mmCIF file of C-alpha atoms and ligand atoms in Angstrom:
data_model
loop_
_atom_site.group_PDB
_atom_site.id
_atom_site.type_symbol
_atom_site.label_atom_id
_atom_site.label_comp_id
_atom_site.label_asym_id
_atom_site.label_seq_id
_atom_site.Cartn_x
_atom_site.Cartn_y
_atom_site.Cartn_z
ATOM 1 C CA UNK A 1 -0.027 -0.002 0.054
ATOM 2 C CA UNK A 2 1.383 3.361 -1.017
ATOM 3 C CA UNK A 3 1.790 6.176 1.592
ATOM 4 C CA UNK A 4 -0.983 8.346 -0.045
ATOM 5 C CA UNK A 5 -3.233 5.430 -0.096
ATOM 6 C CA UNK A 6 -2.618 4.711 3.556
ATOM 7 C CA UNK A 7 -3.719 8.242 4.552
ATOM 8 C CA UNK A 8 -6.775 8.325 2.291
ATOM 9 C CA UNK A 9 -9.790 9.899 3.990
ATOM 10 C CA UNK A 10 -13.452 9.083 3.673
ATOM 11 C CA UNK A 11 -16.400 10.093 5.865
ATOM 12 C CA UNK A 12 -20.230 9.856 6.226
ATOM 13 C CA UNK A 13 -22.971 11.367 8.271
ATOM 14 C CA UNK A 14 -26.200 9.720 9.401
ATOM 15 C CA UNK A 15 -29.148 11.394 11.074
ATOM 16 C CA UNK A 16 -32.226 9.679 12.365
ATOM 17 C CA UNK A 17 -35.215 9.919 14.647
ATOM 18 C CA UNK A 18 -34.551 8.683 18.333
ATOM 19 C CA UNK A 19 -36.592 5.506 17.883
ATOM 20 C CA UNK A 20 -35.481 2.114 19.093
ATOM 21 C CA UNK A 21 -36.170 0.514 15.688
ATOM 22 C CA UNK A 22 -33.340 2.715 14.236
ATOM 23 C CA UNK A 23 -30.668 1.080 16.534
ATOM 24 C CA UNK A 24 -30.101 -1.856 14.228
ATOM 25 C CA UNK A 25 -30.214 0.358 11.186
ATOM 26 C CA UNK A 26 -27.553 2.607 12.729
ATOM 27 C CA UNK A 27 -25.164 -0.224 13.551
ATOM 28 C CA UNK A 28 -25.568 -1.998 10.273
ATOM 29 C CA UNK A 29 -25.031 1.161 8.286
ATOM 30 C CA UNK A 30 -21.773 2.015 10.177
ATOM 31 C CA UNK A 31 -20.556 -1.523 9.804
ATOM 32 C CA UNK A 32 -21.283 -1.343 6.046
ATOM 33 C CA UNK A 33 -19.320 1.849 5.780
ATOM 34 C CA UNK A 34 -16.312 0.475 7.636
ATOM 35 C CA UNK A 35 -16.233 -2.765 5.669
ATOM 36 C CA UNK A 36 -14.066 -0.938 3.142
ATOM 37 C CA UNK A 37 -11.194 -1.363 5.588
ATOM 38 C CA UNK A 38 -11.791 -5.125 5.450
ATOM 39 C CA UNK A 39 -12.127 -5.479 9.248
ATOM 40 C CA UNK A 40 -12.287 -8.960 10.924
ATOM 41 C CA UNK A 41 -15.606 -10.278 12.246
ATOM 42 C CA UNK A 42 -14.489 -9.503 15.766
ATOM 43 C CA UNK A 43 -13.720 -5.863 14.859
ATOM 44 C CA UNK A 44 -16.988 -5.486 13.131
ATOM 45 C CA UNK A 45 -18.956 -6.731 16.012
ATOM 46 C CA UNK A 46 -17.076 -4.482 18.475
ATOM 47 C CA UNK A 47 -17.929 -1.489 16.265
ATOM 48 C CA UNK A 48 -21.600 -2.490 16.024
ATOM 49 C CA UNK A 49 -21.708 -2.941 19.785
ATOM 50 C CA UNK A 50 -20.360 0.461 20.565
ATOM 51 C CA UNK A 51 -22.616 2.190 18.037
ATOM 52 C CA UNK A 52 -25.559 0.382 19.595
ATOM 53 C CA UNK A 53 -24.466 1.563 23.142
ATOM 54 C CA UNK A 54 -24.158 5.177 22.174
ATOM 55 C CA UNK A 55 -27.322 5.355 20.126
ATOM 56 C CA UNK A 56 -29.320 3.573 22.861
ATOM 57 C CA UNK A 57 -28.013 6.075 25.473
ATOM 58 C CA UNK A 58 -28.991 8.985 23.247
ATOM 59 C CA UNK A 59 -32.591 7.609 22.885
ATOM 60 C CA UNK A 60 -33.127 6.456 26.472
ATOM 61 C CA UNK A 61 -31.148 8.966 28.516
ATOM 62 C CA UNK A 62 -30.663 11.926 26.175
ATOM 63 C CA UNK A 63 -34.248 12.082 24.903
ATOM 64 C CA UNK A 64 -36.177 9.969 27.493
ATOM 65 C CA UNK A 65 -37.494 8.016 24.579
ATOM 66 C CA UNK A 66 -39.108 11.009 22.847
ATOM 67 C CA UNK A 67 -39.044 10.181 19.119
ATOM 68 C CA UNK A 68 -38.905 13.763 18.158
ATOM 69 C CA UNK A 69 -35.176 13.696 19.157
ATOM 70 C CA UNK A 70 -32.515 13.434 16.492
ATOM 71 C CA UNK A 71 -29.399 11.321 16.777
ATOM 72 C CA UNK A 72 -26.396 12.106 14.551
ATOM 73 C CA UNK A 73 -23.610 9.725 13.742
ATOM 74 C CA UNK A 74 -20.484 10.575 11.832
ATOM 75 C CA UNK A 75 -17.867 8.057 10.743
ATOM 76 C CA UNK A 76 -14.492 9.016 9.399
ATOM 77 C CA UNK A 77 -11.769 6.821 8.046
ATOM 78 C CA UNK A 78 -8.265 8.106 7.813
ATOM 79 C CA UNK A 79 -5.800 5.462 6.780
ATOM 80 C CA UNK A 80 -6.687 2.392 8.842
ATOM 81 C CA UNK A 81 -8.267 4.289 11.686
ATOM 82 C CA UNK A 82 -12.027 4.833 12.207
ATOM 83 C CA UNK A 83 -13.396 7.768 14.200
ATOM 84 C CA UNK A 84 -16.991 7.653 15.243
ATOM 85 C CA UNK A 85 -19.051 10.391 16.832
ATOM 86 C CA UNK A 86 -22.572 9.934 18.235
ATOM 87 C CA UNK A 87 -24.404 13.054 19.201
ATOM 88 C CA UNK A 88 -27.742 14.098 20.656
ATOM 89 C CA UNK A 89 -29.238 17.434 21.634
ATOM 90 C CA UNK A 90 -30.903 15.905 24.722
ATOM 91 C CA UNK A 91 -30.779 16.464 28.499
ATOM 92 C CA UNK A 92 -26.967 15.994 28.867
ATOM 93 C CA UNK A 93 -25.005 14.582 31.733
ATOM 94 C CA UNK A 94 -24.665 16.372 35.147
ATOM 95 C CA UNK A 95 -21.918 14.226 36.602
ATOM 96 C CA UNK A 96 -19.557 12.627 34.029
ATOM 97 C CA UNK A 97 -17.319 10.897 36.406
ATOM 98 C CA UNK A 98 -20.286 9.147 38.101
ATOM 99 C CA UNK A 99 -21.936 8.316 34.774
ATOM 100 C CA UNK A 100 -18.680 6.569 33.549
ATOM 101 C CA UNK A 101 -18.507 4.226 36.633
ATOM 102 C CA UNK A 102 -19.083 0.617 35.750
ATOM 103 C CA UNK A 103 -22.506 -0.541 36.832
ATOM 104 C CA UNK A 104 -23.784 3.028 37.482
ATOM 105 C CA UNK A 105 -27.172 3.696 35.834
ATOM 106 C CA UNK A 106 -29.716 6.487 36.468
ATOM 107 C CA UNK A 107 -32.455 4.238 35.173
ATOM 108 C CA UNK A 108 -32.343 0.982 37.202
ATOM 109 C CA UNK A 109 -36.163 0.730 36.921
ATOM 110 C CA UNK A 110 -35.662 0.192 33.159
ATOM 111 C CA UNK A 111 -33.388 -2.808 33.950
ATOM 112 C CA UNK A 112 -30.266 -1.085 32.652
ATOM 113 C CA UNK A 113 -26.974 -2.648 33.673
ATOM 114 C CA UNK A 114 -24.862 0.579 33.703
ATOM 115 C CA UNK A 115 -22.261 -1.047 31.437
ATOM 116 C CA UNK A 116 -22.603 1.032 28.261
ATOM 117 C CA UNK A 117 -19.712 3.517 28.817
ATOM 118 C CA UNK A 118 -17.451 0.610 30.124
ATOM 119 C CA UNK A 119 -18.165 -1.353 26.983
ATOM 120 C CA UNK A 120 -17.324 1.583 24.704
ATOM 121 C CA UNK A 121 -14.141 2.262 26.620
ATOM 122 C CA UNK A 122 -13.106 -1.390 26.392
ATOM 123 C CA UNK A 123 -13.975 -1.994 22.756
ATOM 124 C CA UNK A 124 -12.415 1.062 21.339
ATOM 125 C CA UNK A 125 -8.745 2.409 21.370
ATOM 126 C CA UNK A 126 -9.891 5.910 22.334
ATOM 127 C CA UNK A 127 -13.141 7.082 23.935
ATOM 128 C CA UNK A 128 -14.169 10.601 24.935
ATOM 129 C CA UNK A 129 -17.436 12.026 26.194
ATOM 130 C CA UNK A 130 -18.428 15.615 26.201
ATOM 131 C CA UNK A 131 -21.731 16.747 27.598
ATOM 132 C CA UNK A 132 -23.531 19.935 28.652
ATOM 133 C CA UNK A 133 -26.583 19.614 30.924
ATOM 134 C CA UNK A 134 -29.612 20.883 29.081
ATOM 135 C CA UNK A 135 -27.976 20.897 25.637
ATOM 136 C CA UNK A 136 -26.687 17.427 24.725
ATOM 137 C CA UNK A 137 -24.015 14.839 24.660
ATOM 138 C CA UNK A 138 -21.394 13.821 22.183
ATOM 139 C CA UNK A 139 -19.294 10.653 22.203
ATOM 140 C CA UNK A 140 -16.161 10.415 20.190
ATOM 141 C CA UNK A 141 -14.445 7.055 19.735
ATOM 142 C CA UNK A 142 -11.457 5.765 17.698
ATOM 143 C CA UNK A 143 -10.305 2.375 16.643
ATOM 144 C CA UNK A 144 -7.509 1.150 14.385
ATOM 145 C CA UNK A 145 -8.568 -1.633 12.156
ATOM 146 C CA UNK A 146 -6.026 -4.388 11.616
ATOM 147 C CA UNK A 147 -7.336 -5.311 8.147
ATOM 148 C CA UNK A 148 -7.778 -9.036 7.395
ATOM 149 C CA UNK A 149 -5.347 -8.505 4.465
ATOM 150 C CA UNK A 150 -2.566 -7.368 6.856
ATOM 151 C CA UNK A 151 -2.920 -10.571 8.853
ATOM 152 C CA UNK A 152 -2.170 -12.698 5.792
ATOM 153 C CA UNK A 153 0.711 -10.653 4.389
ATOM 154 C CA UNK B 1 -38.854 -8.442 14.928
ATOM 155 C CA UNK B 2 -35.369 -9.642 14.359
ATOM 156 C CA UNK B 3 -35.363 -11.796 17.489
ATOM 157 C CA UNK B 4 -36.926 -15.166 18.311
ATOM 158 C CA UNK B 5 -37.457 -16.710 21.700
ATOM 159 C CA UNK B 6 -37.899 -20.524 21.830
ATOM 160 C CA UNK B 7 -38.788 -22.075 25.211
ATOM 161 C CA UNK B 8 -38.871 -25.540 26.416
ATOM 162 C CA UNK B 9 -39.233 -27.185 29.851
ATOM 163 C CA UNK B 10 -36.937 -29.900 30.972
ATOM 164 C CA UNK B 11 -38.690 -30.930 34.226
ATOM 165 C CA UNK B 12 -38.443 -27.901 36.426
ATOM 166 C CA UNK B 13 -35.717 -26.225 34.320
ATOM 167 C CA UNK B 14 -36.794 -23.770 31.649
ATOM 168 C CA UNK B 15 -34.561 -23.632 28.649
ATOM 169 C CA UNK B 16 -34.710 -20.376 26.702
ATOM 170 C CA UNK B 17 -33.005 -20.216 23.249
ATOM 171 C CA UNK B 18 -32.563 -16.747 21.722
ATOM 172 C CA UNK B 19 -31.825 -16.191 18.212
ATOM 173 C CA UNK B 20 -31.327 -12.926 16.262
ATOM 174 C CA UNK B 21 -30.407 -9.570 17.784
ATOM 175 C CA UNK B 22 -30.955 -8.666 21.415
ATOM 176 C CA UNK B 23 -30.827 -4.871 21.810
ATOM 177 C CA UNK B 24 -32.936 -2.150 23.378
ATOM 178 C CA UNK B 25 -35.523 -2.566 20.722
ATOM 179 C CA UNK B 26 -36.066 -6.332 21.165
ATOM 180 C CA UNK B 27 -35.389 -6.485 24.962
ATOM 181 C CA UNK B 28 -38.970 -5.751 26.055
ATOM 182 C CA UNK B 29 -40.306 -8.588 24.014
ATOM 183 C CA UNK B 30 -37.793 -11.113 25.409
ATOM 184 C CA UNK B 31 -38.408 -9.894 28.939
ATOM 185 C CA UNK B 32 -42.165 -10.248 28.618
ATOM 186 C CA UNK B 33 -42.082 -13.691 26.997
ATOM 187 C CA UNK B 34 -39.704 -15.112 29.660
ATOM 188 C CA UNK B 35 -41.557 -13.540 32.598
ATOM 189 C CA UNK B 36 -44.921 -14.830 31.328
ATOM 190 C CA UNK B 37 -43.607 -18.383 31.275
ATOM 191 C CA UNK B 38 -41.694 -18.122 34.542
ATOM 192 C CA UNK B 39 -44.787 -16.615 36.362
ATOM 193 C CA UNK B 40 -46.913 -19.500 35.150
ATOM 194 C CA UNK B 41 -45.100 -21.851 37.501
ATOM 195 C CA UNK B 42 -43.226 -25.065 36.557
ATOM 196 C CA UNK B 43 -39.988 -23.111 36.382
ATOM 197 C CA UNK B 44 -37.525 -23.369 39.294
ATOM 198 C CA UNK B 45 -34.291 -22.964 37.248
ATOM 199 C CA UNK B 46 -33.353 -21.281 34.031
ATOM 200 C CA UNK B 47 -30.867 -22.059 31.191
ATOM 201 C CA UNK B 48 -30.387 -19.381 28.662
ATOM 202 C CA UNK B 49 -28.863 -20.676 25.410
ATOM 203 C CA UNK B 50 -27.270 -17.993 23.253
ATOM 204 C CA UNK B 51 -26.086 -20.242 20.461
ATOM 205 C CA UNK B 52 -27.905 -18.382 17.713
ATOM 206 C CA UNK B 53 -27.661 -14.919 19.095
ATOM 207 C CA UNK B 54 -26.150 -12.807 16.419
ATOM 208 C CA UNK B 55 -25.880 -9.540 18.368
ATOM 209 C CA UNK B 56 -26.143 -8.373 21.962
ATOM 210 C CA UNK B 57 -25.357 -5.178 23.818
ATOM 211 C CA UNK B 58 -25.888 -3.897 27.392
ATOM 212 C CA UNK B 59 -29.649 -4.111 26.903
ATOM 213 C CA UNK B 60 -29.175 -7.862 26.871
ATOM 214 C CA UNK B 61 -27.019 -7.716 30.037
ATOM 215 C CA UNK B 62 -30.000 -5.973 31.625
ATOM 216 C CA UNK B 63 -32.406 -8.692 30.572
ATOM 217 C CA UNK B 64 -30.081 -11.440 31.788
ATOM 218 C CA UNK B 65 -29.496 -9.789 35.218
ATOM 219 C CA UNK B 66 -33.161 -9.098 35.589
ATOM 220 C CA UNK B 67 -34.130 -12.683 34.949
ATOM 221 C CA UNK B 68 -31.383 -13.787 37.353
ATOM 222 C CA UNK B 69 -32.825 -11.666 40.122
ATOM 223 C CA UNK B 70 -36.372 -13.068 39.476
ATOM 224 C CA UNK B 71 -35.159 -16.747 39.582
ATOM 225 C CA UNK B 72 -32.974 -16.129 42.508
ATOM 226 C CA UNK B 73 -35.813 -14.510 44.514
ATOM 227 C CA UNK B 74 -37.768 -17.775 43.904
ATOM 228 C CA UNK B 75 -34.788 -19.827 45.287
ATOM 229 C CA UNK B 76 -33.704 -21.073 41.791
ATOM 230 C CA UNK B 77 -30.436 -21.120 39.807
ATOM 231 C CA UNK B 78 -29.684 -19.763 36.451
ATOM 232 C CA UNK B 79 -26.983 -20.641 33.825
ATOM 233 C CA UNK B 80 -25.909 -19.533 30.372
ATOM 234 C CA UNK B 81 -24.563 -21.686 27.661
ATOM 235 C CA UNK B 82 -23.259 -21.644 24.023
ATOM 236 C CA UNK B 83 -22.000 -18.134 24.232
ATOM 237 C CA UNK B 84 -20.016 -16.618 21.383
ATOM 238 C CA UNK B 85 -16.778 -14.789 21.935
ATOM 239 C CA UNK B 86 -18.075 -11.207 21.652
ATOM 240 C CA UNK B 87 -20.994 -11.920 23.940
ATOM 241 C CA UNK B 88 -18.616 -13.712 26.300
ATOM 242 C CA UNK B 89 -16.548 -10.528 26.603
ATOM 243 C CA UNK B 90 -19.636 -8.577 27.479
ATOM 244 C CA UNK B 91 -20.706 -10.999 30.187
ATOM 245 C CA UNK B 92 -17.207 -11.216 31.545
ATOM 246 C CA UNK B 93 -16.894 -7.421 31.731
ATOM 247 C CA UNK B 94 -20.100 -7.096 33.696
ATOM 248 C CA UNK B 95 -18.988 -9.604 36.292
ATOM 249 C CA UNK B 96 -21.789 -12.026 35.393
ATOM 250 C CA UNK B 97 -19.693 -15.150 35.779
ATOM 251 C CA UNK B 98 -19.335 -14.208 39.503
ATOM 252 C CA UNK B 99 -23.029 -14.921 39.907
ATOM 253 C CA UNK B 100 -23.889 -17.610 37.412
ATOM 254 C CA UNK B 101 -22.082 -20.593 35.775
ATOM 255 C CA UNK B 102 -21.412 -20.836 32.019
ATOM 256 C CA UNK B 103 -21.545 -24.109 30.103
ATOM 257 C CA UNK B 104 -20.449 -25.255 26.645
ATOM 258 C CA UNK B 105 -23.901 -26.547 25.609
ATOM 259 C CA UNK B 106 -27.387 -27.236 26.939
ATOM 260 C CA UNK B 107 -26.626 -30.807 28.010
ATOM 261 C CA UNK B 108 -23.914 -29.636 30.297
ATOM 262 C CA UNK B 109 -25.985 -26.791 31.579
ATOM 263 C CA UNK B 110 -28.804 -29.145 32.460
ATOM 264 C CA UNK B 111 -26.597 -31.664 34.215
ATOM 265 C CA UNK B 112 -24.870 -28.776 36.010
ATOM 266 C CA UNK B 113 -28.134 -27.379 37.388
ATOM 267 C CA UNK B 114 -29.532 -30.844 38.275
ATOM 268 C CA UNK B 115 -26.523 -31.457 40.418
ATOM 269 C CA UNK B 116 -27.063 -28.260 42.405
ATOM 270 C CA UNK B 117 -30.823 -28.469 42.617
HETATM 271 N N1 ATP C 201 -26.632 10.464 25.761
HETATM 272 C C1 ATP C 201 -26.850 10.606 27.116
HETATM 273 N N2 ATP C 201 -27.549 11.600 27.588
HETATM 274 C C2 ATP C 201 -27.803 11.805 28.998
HETATM 275 N N3 ATP C 201 -27.386 11.022 29.847
HETATM 276 C C3 ATP C 201 -26.563 9.930 29.435
HETATM 277 C C4 ATP C 201 -26.303 9.722 28.038
HETATM 278 N N4 ATP C 201 -25.536 8.635 27.938
HETATM 279 C C5 ATP C 201 -25.265 8.173 29.250
HETATM 280 N N5 ATP C 201 -25.991 8.963 30.079
HETATM 281 C C6 ATP C 201 -25.977 8.767 31.597
HETATM 282 O O1 ATP C 201 -24.808 8.009 32.015
HETATM 283 C C7 ATP C 201 -25.315 6.812 32.669
HETATM 284 C C8 ATP C 201 -24.393 5.623 32.376
HETATM 285 O O2 ATP C 201 -24.474 5.212 30.916
HETATM 286 P P1 ATP C 201 -24.228 3.746 30.607
HETATM 287 O O3 ATP C 201 -24.502 3.519 29.177
HETATM 288 O O4 ATP C 201 -22.856 3.307 31.060
HETATM 289 O O5 ATP C 201 -25.264 2.921 31.473
HETATM 290 P P2 ATP C 201 -26.883 2.768 31.285
HETATM 291 O O6 ATP C 201 -27.227 3.217 29.879
HETATM 292 O O7 ATP C 201 -27.587 3.361 32.344
HETATM 293 O O8 ATP C 201 -27.002 1.189 31.252
HETATM 294 P P3 ATP C 201 -26.688 0.199 30.116
HETATM 295 O O9 ATP C 201 -25.840 0.904 29.017
HETATM 296 O O10 ATP C 201 -25.892 -0.902 30.714
HETATM 297 O O11 ATP C 201 -27.975 -0.276 29.590
HETATM 298 C C9 ATP C 201 -26.761 6.652 32.256
HETATM 299 O O12 ATP C 201 -27.408 5.868 33.277
HETATM 300 C C10 ATP C 201 -27.198 8.082 32.132
HETATM 301 O O13 ATP C 201 -27.489 8.628 33.403
HETATM 302 MG MG1 MG C 202 -26.233 2.635 28.146
#
């Protein structure tokens, strides 16, 4: 692979209503976009899982399941690295440190396990949350894809 | 809905086989189906087979932990079996194996639960 090729850039943006039926649409779409990097099955399922976590959080916590809410995902590929952002303009997070604790959930009555942030942190190389109470939350995550091709060469 | 729940009793053990995708969208359906059957009686213990589960996220963890609490409150035991590597990582991360055993297949899960019951 030539150097220019290695640093090639591609991106996409996806916007949809905060409805639970769009969760699978979101993860399948992101996975399809990323498949150009020829990821392994494990990498693909990690990426699908983190998209599902972030989108579900926006719907349940950001918008309290109000379908008027809008979730925006961007995916960017630079070389062999994927950067994902998942954003909502919902209620935001008061205490980020607390929210990121494994097993912490503000909605135990909905049988949430409080593992979403921990999963995103574990499945991705980089993970960052920014949030403003009353105006929304944005999650930014990065992962380097060890393409299947690279494994064979 | 891209999720199927298949249930079968083996004496007082309820075997639940999930196939498809378990996420926030499908979780309520699974929860309702399982609870309906558990409340009807006959069920002391629960084996959850994830052999044909193609996708699961933290919503699935919530469903599993919720059923565990329900079964445990009735004095029963719960186990999972046939877990694929990605789902395994999720279960491991959440500390689930500290509270319930995992088996390779349904047969082993059934004999495991029959020994303790
Ligand atoms: N987009 C968001 N908007 C507002 N609050 C959020 C958002 N994402 C997360 N939170 C807050 O952070 C907490 C922790 O999130 P996390 O995903 O780790 O757990 P959870 O969603 O409660 O449970 P699980 O993900 O296991 O179903 C949530 O309970 C919620 O209070
Ligand atoms: Mg969550």
